[in-house]
Amino acid sequence: MKAQFITLEGSEGVGKTSNLEYIKSLLDASGIDYIVTREPGGTPLSEALRDLLLGHDYKGMADDTELLLMFAARAEHVAKVIKPALEKGQWVLCDRFTDATYAYQGGGRQLDVQRIEGLEQWVLGDLRPDLTLLLDAPVEIGRERAGKRSEPDRFEQERDAFFNRVRDCYLARAEVEPDRIRVIDASGDLASVQQQIKQIFDPLLAS
Ligand code: TMP
């Protein structure tokens, strides 16, 4: 099977970090050669852009600037890390990718979707994830879990209305592309979430 490009998505506090560890354990158990990376980030330049995007130094950043910086970070990440790994036959497990731009900049910030589509085409060509796991939970549950962590970043401090638009956008995308974007009910405990993830990975790892 060709090297798979797998992305993990979801709103704040849905448990991406713990579930990423679980996915790694499934890949390890199957002897898959893979890398783990994240967006925005994944290269020194893209991580520097992440700091600008998530930090509080540029709180009033224009929405278009935010969108363009996300894609600048992505262009670097795709060129330097994602494509080379896939070409070498390594699977890529990426914590967020372009679906996050549709959800946060398109849904949350309400930017024109056609702009995002244009940038996606420009920066990615025909590169798309093979599989996207969408961890989904009501915004209140995510907020309660995320609230227990450290100081909120520039996105985490947005209001519930923003995150409801983010969630709705993710779910709408999953409806349009149900084969690629698999929705996981992340409102329950970790064991129930992991069981759903295993069910998705079992056939993939067996083939
Ligand atoms: P996280 O990876 O720790 O969840 O933080 C990344 C933040 O950046 C998260 O709030 C979502 C946001 N983000 C966007 O707004 N657009 C994007 O394209 C990506 C990749 C992330």
Short mmCIF file of C-alpha atoms and ligand atoms in Angstrom, two decimals:
data_model
loop_
_atom_site.label_atom_id
_atom_site.label_comp_id
_atom_site.label_asym_id
_atom_site.label_seq_id
_atom_site.Cartn_x
_atom_site.Cartn_y
_atom_site.Cartn_z
CA MET A 1 0.00 0.00 0.00
CA LYS A 2 1.25 3.50 -0.74
CA ALA A 3 2.38 5.60 2.21
CA GLN A 4 -0.69 7.12 3.84
CA PHE A 5 -1.12 10.78 4.69
CA ILE A 6 -3.27 10.88 7.82
CA THR A 7 -4.48 14.03 9.55
CA LEU A 8 -6.09 14.60 12.91
CA GLU A 9 -8.59 17.41 13.37
CA GLY A 10 -11.01 18.81 15.91
CA SER A 11 -11.87 21.85 17.92
CA GLU A 12 -10.22 22.80 21.22
CA GLY A 13 -10.14 20.25 24.04
CA VAL A 14 -11.30 17.22 22.02
CA GLY A 15 -8.26 15.18 23.06
CA LYS A 16 -6.02 15.35 19.99
CA THR A 17 -2.82 14.94 21.98
CA SER A 18 -3.77 11.76 23.86
CA ASN A 19 -5.32 10.22 20.77
CA LEU A 20 -2.29 11.02 18.66
CA GLU A 21 -0.27 8.92 21.10
CA TYR A 22 -2.76 6.10 20.70
CA ILE A 23 -2.56 6.24 16.89
CA LYS A 24 1.24 6.12 17.15
CA SER A 25 0.96 2.97 19.25
CA LEU A 26 -1.23 1.34 16.56
CA LEU A 27 1.27 2.22 13.82
CA ASP A 28 4.19 1.03 15.94
CA ALA A 29 2.47 -2.29 16.60
CA SER A 30 2.08 -2.79 12.84
CA GLY A 31 5.70 -1.92 12.10
CA ILE A 32 4.77 1.08 9.93
CA ASP A 33 7.54 3.56 9.11
CA TYR A 34 6.03 7.00 9.82
CA ILE A 35 6.69 10.53 10.94
CA VAL A 36 4.59 12.71 13.21
CA THR A 37 4.25 16.40 12.52
CA ARG A 38 1.85 19.28 13.11
CA GLU A 39 0.35 22.46 11.69
CA PRO A 40 0.92 25.26 11.89
CA GLY A 41 4.52 24.09 12.32
CA GLY A 42 6.63 21.10 11.41
CA THR A 43 9.72 22.97 10.13
CA PRO A 44 11.84 25.67 11.85
CA LEU A 45 10.28 28.44 9.73
CA SER A 46 6.74 27.06 10.09
CA GLU A 47 7.20 26.78 13.87
CA ALA A 48 8.32 30.44 13.92
CA LEU A 49 5.14 31.32 12.02
CA ARG A 50 3.16 29.25 14.53
CA ASP A 51 4.57 31.39 17.33
CA LEU A 52 3.39 34.53 15.52
CA LEU A 53 -0.04 33.02 14.85
CA LEU A 54 -0.74 31.58 18.30
CA GLY A 55 1.10 34.11 20.47
CA HIS A 56 -0.25 37.39 21.76
CA ASP A 57 2.23 39.83 20.20
CA TYR A 58 -0.02 40.44 17.18
CA LYS A 59 -3.48 40.13 18.71
CA GLY A 60 -5.12 42.39 16.14
CA MET A 61 -3.72 40.55 13.10
CA ALA A 62 -5.97 40.97 10.05
CA ASP A 63 -7.92 37.84 9.14
CA ASP A 64 -6.35 37.76 5.66
CA THR A 65 -2.87 37.93 7.21
CA GLU A 66 -3.76 35.00 9.44
CA LEU A 67 -4.96 32.99 6.43
CA LEU A 68 -1.86 33.77 4.38
CA LEU A 69 0.51 32.95 7.25
CA MET A 70 -1.24 29.59 7.71
CA PHE A 71 -0.63 28.81 4.06
CA ALA A 72 2.93 30.16 4.15
CA ALA A 73 3.67 27.78 7.03
CA ARG A 74 1.94 24.98 5.10
CA ALA A 75 3.87 25.63 1.86
CA GLU A 76 7.16 25.24 3.74
CA HIS A 77 5.92 22.18 5.63
CA VAL A 78 4.65 20.42 2.52
CA ALA A 79 7.83 21.12 0.54
CA LYS A 80 10.34 20.27 3.27
CA VAL A 81 8.66 17.55 5.30
CA ILE A 82 5.37 16.06 4.06
CA LYS A 83 6.12 15.44 0.37
CA PRO A 84 9.68 14.13 0.94
CA ALA A 85 8.43 11.67 3.58
CA LEU A 86 5.59 10.37 1.40
CA GLU A 87 7.97 10.06 -1.55
CA LYS A 88 10.30 7.97 0.61
CA GLY A 89 7.40 5.68 1.51
CA GLN A 90 6.97 6.97 5.05
CA TRP A 91 3.46 7.50 6.37
CA VAL A 92 2.74 10.99 7.64
CA LEU A 93 0.64 11.57 10.74
CA CYS A 94 -0.15 15.26 10.93
CA ASP A 95 -1.84 17.08 13.81
CA ARG A 96 -4.13 19.43 11.79
CA PHE A 97 -3.93 20.37 8.12
CA THR A 98 -6.00 22.29 5.56
CA ASP A 99 -9.36 21.18 6.99
CA ALA A 100 -8.40 23.33 10.01
CA THR A 101 -8.07 26.35 7.70
CA TYR A 102 -11.56 25.74 6.31
CA ALA A 103 -12.90 25.32 9.85
CA TYR A 104 -11.06 28.16 11.65
CA GLN A 105 -10.43 30.79 8.96
CA GLY A 106 -13.47 29.83 6.83
CA GLY A 107 -15.94 28.88 9.59
CA GLY A 108 -14.57 30.73 12.61
CA ARG A 109 -13.37 33.93 10.93
CA GLN A 110 -15.95 33.66 8.14
CA LEU A 111 -13.46 34.26 5.34
CA ASP A 112 -14.52 33.55 1.77
CA VAL A 113 -14.18 29.82 1.11
CA GLN A 114 -13.13 30.44 -2.49
CA ARG A 115 -10.00 32.23 -1.24
CA ILE A 116 -9.10 29.15 0.80
CA GLU A 117 -9.80 26.85 -2.14
CA GLY A 118 -7.56 28.99 -4.35
CA LEU A 119 -4.70 28.88 -1.86
CA GLU A 120 -5.17 25.15 -1.33
CA GLN A 121 -4.90 24.54 -5.05
CA TRP A 122 -1.85 26.76 -5.34
CA VAL A 123 0.07 25.42 -2.35
CA LEU A 124 -0.95 21.75 -2.44
CA GLY A 125 -1.66 20.95 -6.07
CA ASP A 126 -3.34 17.57 -5.86
CA LEU A 127 -1.91 16.60 -2.45
CA ARG A 128 -4.74 15.77 -0.03
CA PRO A 129 -4.86 13.63 3.11
CA ASP A 130 -5.83 10.00 2.51
CA LEU A 131 -7.60 9.82 5.84
CA THR A 132 -8.71 12.49 8.30
CA LEU A 133 -9.92 11.68 11.79
CA LEU A 134 -12.25 14.35 13.08
CA LEU A 135 -12.55 14.27 16.87
CA ASP A 136 -15.91 15.83 17.54
CA ALA A 137 -17.44 17.00 20.81
CA PRO A 138 -19.82 19.78 21.82
CA VAL A 139 -18.00 23.07 22.33
CA GLU A 140 -18.86 23.24 26.05
CA ILE A 141 -17.18 19.87 26.70
CA GLY A 142 -14.07 20.88 24.76
CA ARG A 143 -13.92 24.22 26.52
CA GLU A 144 -14.15 22.62 29.94
CA ARG A 145 -11.31 20.21 29.13
CA ALA A 146 -9.12 22.87 27.48
CA GLY A 147 -9.79 25.27 30.37
CA LYS A 148 -7.89 22.98 32.68
CA ARG A 149 -4.70 23.63 30.71
CA SER A 150 -2.31 26.60 30.72
CA GLU A 151 -2.87 30.17 29.48
CA PRO A 152 -5.09 30.26 26.35
CA ASP A 153 -3.42 31.00 23.00
CA ARG A 154 -4.77 33.53 20.46
CA PHE A 155 -7.36 31.03 19.13
CA GLU A 156 -8.32 29.46 22.45
CA GLN A 157 -9.43 32.83 23.74
CA GLU A 158 -12.17 33.08 21.08
CA ARG A 159 -15.81 32.87 22.16
CA ASP A 160 -18.13 29.84 21.97
CA ALA A 161 -19.85 31.25 18.85
CA PHE A 162 -16.51 31.06 17.01
CA PHE A 163 -15.97 27.45 18.08
CA ASN A 164 -19.51 26.47 17.18
CA ARG A 165 -18.84 27.74 13.65
CA VAL A 166 -15.55 25.82 13.62
CA ARG A 167 -17.32 22.62 14.68
CA ASP A 168 -20.19 23.08 12.21
CA CYS A 169 -17.73 23.64 9.38
CA TYR A 170 -15.75 20.49 10.23
CA LEU A 171 -18.97 18.44 10.37
CA ALA A 172 -20.21 19.91 7.09
CA ARG A 173 -16.93 18.95 5.41
CA ALA A 174 -17.23 15.42 6.81
CA GLU A 175 -20.69 15.14 5.26
CA VAL A 176 -19.33 16.09 1.85
CA GLU A 177 -16.31 13.74 2.09
CA PRO A 178 -17.45 10.87 4.34
CA ASP A 179 -14.89 8.40 2.99
CA ARG A 180 -11.92 10.61 3.84
CA ILE A 181 -13.14 12.45 6.93
CA ARG A 182 -14.21 9.98 9.61
CA VAL A 183 -16.06 11.55 12.50
CA ILE A 184 -15.24 10.23 15.96
CA ASP A 185 -17.50 10.97 18.89
CA ALA A 186 -14.99 12.44 21.33
CA SER A 187 -17.50 13.40 24.01
CA GLY A 188 -17.07 10.12 25.90
CA ASP A 189 -14.13 8.71 27.83
CA LEU A 190 -10.73 8.00 26.29
CA ALA A 191 -11.39 4.23 26.04
CA SER A 192 -14.52 4.73 23.90
CA VAL A 193 -12.69 7.18 21.64
CA GLN A 194 -9.77 4.78 21.23
CA GLN A 195 -12.14 1.96 20.35
CA GLN A 196 -13.59 4.05 17.50
CA ILE A 197 -10.10 4.92 16.28
CA LYS A 198 -9.05 1.27 16.34
CA GLN A 199 -12.07 0.30 14.24
CA ILE A 200 -10.99 2.75 11.57
CA PHE A 201 -7.34 1.71 11.62
CA ASP A 202 -7.80 -2.07 11.79
CA PRO A 203 -8.79 -2.55 8.12
CA LEU A 204 -6.20 0.00 6.96
CA LEU A 205 -3.38 -1.73 8.82
CA ALA A 206 -4.53 -5.20 7.77
CA SER A 207 -4.46 -4.42 4.03
P1 TMP B 1 -3.18 23.17 18.26
O1 TMP B 1 -2.49 22.42 17.17
O2 TMP B 1 -2.45 23.13 19.53
O3 TMP B 1 -4.62 22.80 18.38
O4 TMP B 1 -3.14 24.74 17.89
C1 TMP B 1 -3.21 25.19 16.62
C2 TMP B 1 -4.23 26.30 16.55
O5 TMP B 1 -4.17 26.88 15.24
C3 TMP B 1 -5.66 25.82 16.76
O6 TMP B 1 -6.35 26.76 17.55
C4 TMP B 1 -6.25 25.84 15.37
C5 TMP B 1 -5.45 26.90 14.65
N1 TMP B 1 -5.31 26.66 13.22
C6 TMP B 1 -5.98 27.47 12.33
O7 TMP B 1 -6.68 28.40 12.74
N2 TMP B 1 -5.84 27.25 10.98
C7 TMP B 1 -5.06 26.25 10.47
O8 TMP B 1 -4.97 26.10 9.25
C8 TMP B 1 -4.37 25.41 11.41
C9 TMP B 1 -3.49 24.30 10.90
C10 TMP B 1 -4.52 25.64 12.76
#
